[in-house]
Amino acid sequence: MRSVRIWFKKTGSAKYISHLDLNRFVARALRRAQLPLWYTEGFNPRPHTAFSLPLPLGVESVCECVDIKIEGEIDDGEILRRISGASVPGIEFYSVTEPVLEPPKIGFAKYEFIFFPDDGDGTALKDSIASRLASGSLPAEKKTKKGTMRQLNLAEFISEARTDLCDGEVTLEAVLTAGNENNINPLLLARVLLEGTSYDYRLAKITRLKLYDAQHNEYR
Amino acid sequence: MRDAKIKALLPVVNKPARYTGGELNSVVKDSGSVDIRYAFCFPDTYEIGMSHLGMKILYSLVNARKDAWCERVFAPASDMEDAMRTNGVELFALESGESIKSFDLIGFTLQYELSFSNVLNMLDLAGLPVRSQDRPSLTPLVIAGGPCACNPEPLAPFIDIFLPGEGEEVTNELIDLLKLHKSRGSSKLEFLKDAVKLPGVYVPAFYDVEYNNDGTIKSITAGNGAPEKVSKRIISDLDTVFYPESFVVPFVDIVHDRVVHEIFRGCIRGCRFCQAGFLYRPIREKSPETVSRQSRALCGITGYDEVSLCSLSSSDYTKITQLLEMLLDWSQPENINIALPSLRIDNFSDELMEKLQCVRRSGLTFAPESGTQRLRDAINKNVTEDEVIRTSRKAFSGGWTAVKLYFMLGLPTETQEDVDGIAVLAQRVVDEYYANPDKPKGKSVSVSVSASSFVPKPFTPFQWEPQDTVDMLKEKQDRLRGKVTTRKISLSFHKREMSLMEGVFARGDRRVADVLEFAWRSGCKFDGWDDCFDFQKWSRAFEQCGLTPEFYANRRRDFDEILPWEHMDYGIRKDFLIAENKKAHSAVTTPNCREKCAGCGSNKLNGGKCDALSQNMV
């Protein structure tokens, strides 16, 4: 038995597939791909799947991964070929690797935000976002695992941020803390950045670009 | 393709994956290369509709044709509907994202009466007038089928064509005919006049209904060449009939998220309250080889890890043990579960029990239906209390700790003793658990009693019976609640006013259509959902239309009264239903169809064939 990490993109309307639904989707795709899977030993044997970092509903990604356990002879290229054939548009499997870092090692994630200002002139919006980021104070409320609300300053969890303006679209690339501790939902940042403006944060296009460990090395 | 307007709604509604399409095995065609576009509409949410086997069958059947494209449409949840109406987005089909207003066929499946208001709402949301007469052009043609089409009258003014019975053949015939008339540039009337020549096609506009002063029907007269009686369609051979090679696999969690396989149609039991048991006659079995082969292929293409066998009474399938052997042969090595709902208590053999050990252990459900033997005899539910207890004992020694018991309140001839009997029987099942020496240590038993309200339905021996009033049902529910003394038994009931409305639409005539339209216009929709059902609005609609729900639900009909569905022929003879009704009132049972043919008449629609009969002869 060996573990393999399967990398995939989740784009377009596939961003509306929730994490739980994705779990089921991947389990079925693995069955359709007829991979020699290792099954859990229990009353209801099931293939083992472990996702590195859940993606919020409505956010796209080009760097998702899921670890599975293989029992039997099959090379990584064949795994990729078969799982790709069992997928749907929007979920594109692109690489199969040996897991180097365990999912709890994840420390940061890089996101791209694209805001579409209605008036076509994004200068004002870009300036407003940039000044909020520069202020160092982005108060927000986050639900804790216990269900209570926690007050935090999002600025403390942003390690890198760059705003830009291109063809009327305001873009922001930001590295946020991620993983088991202090995971920051990019939708929360979008909401705080757009608070008080006329833009609906839910309409922003957000994409997860990269995962890093706590030392800012690429997650592999 | 997909409208930017729809895309803008998705980020702001709940469970947007219900509206995106793009699921595995969904069929996308080039709209320019097909002649007929068919919107298959399920008048309830995505999660309910996607669980429906009939839709899967007809979706694949139409899409197997090169010249037609069938897409799926569900009732949007209220948040989505509000967003659509605010932003001027019309009801769209999931595959193309296009408004169904420009489709050729809009087909509704009528699975339960309380979804009728959603039919109107969906037509309106598509930007179409709800009344058939206000849609003068040939297309879109609005059609409807499913069990509730057996009494289509409450929907008569809204639907152009009803297709009573099984749809596998008539759907293709209708598409062929529509294609022909479309190319000829026919008018809607020209097409409909031709369509009624097909067997099993009911055009309500071609029938004139006259009423007596007391509100009962005086006459139903056919015109425009329509047949006096419309016969339901049936499929003769289940082994050769079309069955889908793939199912659309949803992303979101739906109610029945697995491979479903129908093992036979019809039922040998003849329970007098059960509409399905009469509507789907005669008995036709599918061979175990076909079920096993098709199920395995479906698992491969969907990735599902569970197959559920479906029928009205799975243990009556003559080759059930052989089928389970065949299925387990490949399903166990592939880690696929087999689920077997709808088991009867009385023929739960040791051999079957042993096979069931290998299939997924979910809850165990029994339906004694009533609390005393006398009432069970009256409704012809040929199950004895001993059988319930014996099967519970077997189940408990087999490791089950939870049992569900289904009962009905308000059955014809019911007395207080019958109501009390429900609590007594449930208690006996609890006692049986504690009498089992092998019961798991420290585990309590859970007996869930569901006591629904009986609603008399067309084409059953009880079609003439008065339904219990809301007050009578309340009294019985309260009484039963008082008789249950342990927390090991949990009780659940149906909402009484909902049962009343179900009864009105089940046996309603054409005049009820006005009530339906009024209620829908005042905001009624999703009436089968506790949180949406608004009885006050319905009451006001009745007042406005000068009708009462009691006339339809709580009135006893004479055997010679002309019933609103008198012109529909489901094969079952009326004198058979009358005889069964009389037997019910003297608590006399009728043997099941395999023991002795009761002569219901349904086999006449199948060239005299009925699998319950042929099995008797060999």
Short mmCIF file of N, CA and C in Angstrom, two decimals, chain A residues 13 16-17 21 24-25 28 31-32 39 43-45 57 86-88 200 202-203, chain B residues 10-12 16-17 24 249 251-253 257 301-305 334-336 360:
data_model
loop_
_atom_site.label_atom_id
_atom_site.label_comp_id
_atom_site.label_asym_id
_atom_site.label_seq_id
_atom_site.Cartn_x
_atom_site.Cartn_y
_atom_site.Cartn_z
N SER A 13 -18.10 26.63 -12.84
CA SER A 13 -19.22 26.40 -11.92
C SER A 13 -18.90 25.30 -10.92
N TYR A 16 -19.01 25.81 -7.12
CA TYR A 16 -20.21 25.71 -6.28
C TYR A 16 -20.39 24.32 -5.67
N ILE A 17 -19.44 23.43 -5.92
CA ILE A 17 -19.49 22.11 -5.29
C ILE A 17 -18.89 22.26 -3.90
N ASP A 21 -19.66 17.66 -0.76
CA ASP A 21 -20.07 17.12 -2.05
C ASP A 21 -18.85 16.68 -2.85
N ARG A 24 -17.67 13.22 -1.84
CA ARG A 24 -18.44 12.16 -2.50
C ARG A 24 -18.08 12.03 -3.97
N PHE A 25 -17.91 13.20 -4.60
CA PHE A 25 -17.57 13.17 -6.02
C PHE A 25 -16.26 12.43 -6.25
N ARG A 28 -16.50 8.66 -5.83
CA ARG A 28 -17.13 8.00 -6.98
C ARG A 28 -16.22 8.01 -8.19
N ARG A 31 -13.86 5.23 -7.97
CA ARG A 31 -14.46 3.93 -8.32
C ARG A 31 -14.60 3.80 -9.83
N ARG A 32 -15.06 4.91 -10.46
CA ARG A 32 -15.22 4.85 -11.92
C ARG A 32 -13.88 4.63 -12.61
N TYR A 39 -8.90 -0.28 0.72
CA TYR A 39 -10.16 0.01 1.41
C TYR A 39 -9.99 -0.05 2.92
N PHE A 43 -17.02 -2.23 8.88
CA PHE A 43 -18.24 -2.85 8.39
C PHE A 43 -18.59 -2.35 7.00
N ASN A 44 -18.35 -1.06 6.76
CA ASN A 44 -18.56 -0.51 5.43
C ASN A 44 -17.23 -0.08 4.83
N PRO A 45 -16.52 -0.99 4.18
CA PRO A 45 -15.21 -0.64 3.65
C PRO A 45 -15.33 0.51 2.66
N LEU A 57 -16.93 27.25 -0.37
CA LEU A 57 -17.91 27.25 -1.47
C LEU A 57 -17.84 28.59 -2.19
N ALA A 86 -12.37 9.99 -15.61
CA ALA A 86 -13.57 9.78 -14.79
C ALA A 86 -14.11 11.09 -14.22
N SER A 87 -13.58 12.23 -14.70
CA SER A 87 -13.98 13.50 -14.10
C SER A 87 -15.01 14.24 -14.93
N VAL A 88 -15.35 15.42 -14.49
CA VAL A 88 -16.31 16.27 -15.19
C VAL A 88 -15.64 17.60 -15.51
N ASP A 200 -20.83 44.00 -4.07
CA ASP A 200 -21.19 42.80 -3.33
C ASP A 200 -19.98 41.86 -3.34
N ARG A 202 -19.70 38.91 -2.66
CA ARG A 202 -19.97 37.55 -3.13
C ARG A 202 -19.77 37.41 -4.64
N LEU A 203 -19.76 38.56 -5.34
CA LEU A 203 -19.60 38.51 -6.79
C LEU A 203 -18.14 38.57 -7.22
N LEU B 10 -26.01 32.86 -8.77
CA LEU B 10 -25.49 31.69 -8.06
C LEU B 10 -24.72 31.99 -6.78
N PRO B 11 -23.88 33.06 -6.78
CA PRO B 11 -23.11 33.28 -5.54
C PRO B 11 -23.97 33.70 -4.35
N VAL B 12 -25.21 34.09 -4.59
CA VAL B 12 -26.00 34.64 -3.48
C VAL B 12 -27.12 33.71 -3.01
N PRO B 16 -25.97 26.42 -4.49
CA PRO B 16 -26.02 26.78 -5.91
C PRO B 16 -25.78 25.61 -6.86
N ALA B 17 -25.14 24.53 -6.38
CA ALA B 17 -24.86 23.40 -7.28
C ALA B 17 -26.14 22.76 -7.80
N LEU B 24 -22.07 14.75 -13.72
CA LEU B 24 -21.59 13.61 -14.49
C LEU B 24 -22.76 12.94 -15.21
N VAL B 249 -25.30 11.82 -12.15
CA VAL B 249 -24.85 11.73 -10.77
C VAL B 249 -24.70 13.14 -10.19
N PHE B 251 -24.00 16.43 -7.76
CA PHE B 251 -22.96 16.82 -6.80
C PHE B 251 -23.56 16.90 -5.40
N VAL B 252 -24.72 17.54 -5.30
CA VAL B 252 -25.31 17.74 -3.97
C VAL B 252 -25.93 16.43 -3.51
N ASP B 253 -26.09 16.32 -2.21
CA ASP B 253 -26.63 15.11 -1.61
C ASP B 253 -28.14 15.09 -1.84
N ASP B 257 -29.53 8.70 -3.26
CA ASP B 257 -28.31 8.92 -4.03
C ASP B 257 -27.64 7.57 -4.28
N ILE B 301 -20.67 2.99 -14.44
CA ILE B 301 -20.68 4.29 -15.13
C ILE B 301 -20.95 5.46 -14.17
N THR B 302 -21.54 5.16 -13.02
CA THR B 302 -21.85 6.24 -12.08
C THR B 302 -20.84 6.32 -10.94
N GLY B 303 -20.22 5.19 -10.58
CA GLY B 303 -19.33 5.17 -9.42
C GLY B 303 -20.09 5.03 -8.12
N TYR B 304 -21.40 4.79 -8.19
CA TYR B 304 -22.18 4.59 -6.97
C TYR B 304 -21.72 3.32 -6.26
N ASP B 305 -21.84 3.30 -4.94
CA ASP B 305 -21.46 2.10 -4.20
C ASP B 305 -22.67 1.44 -3.54
N GLU B 334 -16.67 -6.00 -5.07
CA GLU B 334 -16.48 -4.61 -5.50
C GLU B 334 -16.88 -3.61 -4.41
N ASN B 335 -17.14 -4.12 -3.21
CA ASN B 335 -17.53 -3.27 -2.09
C ASN B 335 -18.76 -2.42 -2.39
N ILE B 336 -19.73 -3.03 -3.02
CA ILE B 336 -20.98 -2.33 -3.33
C ILE B 336 -22.09 -2.90 -2.45
N ARG B 360 -26.63 -4.19 3.11
CA ARG B 360 -26.44 -3.12 4.07
C ARG B 360 -27.54 -3.09 5.11
#
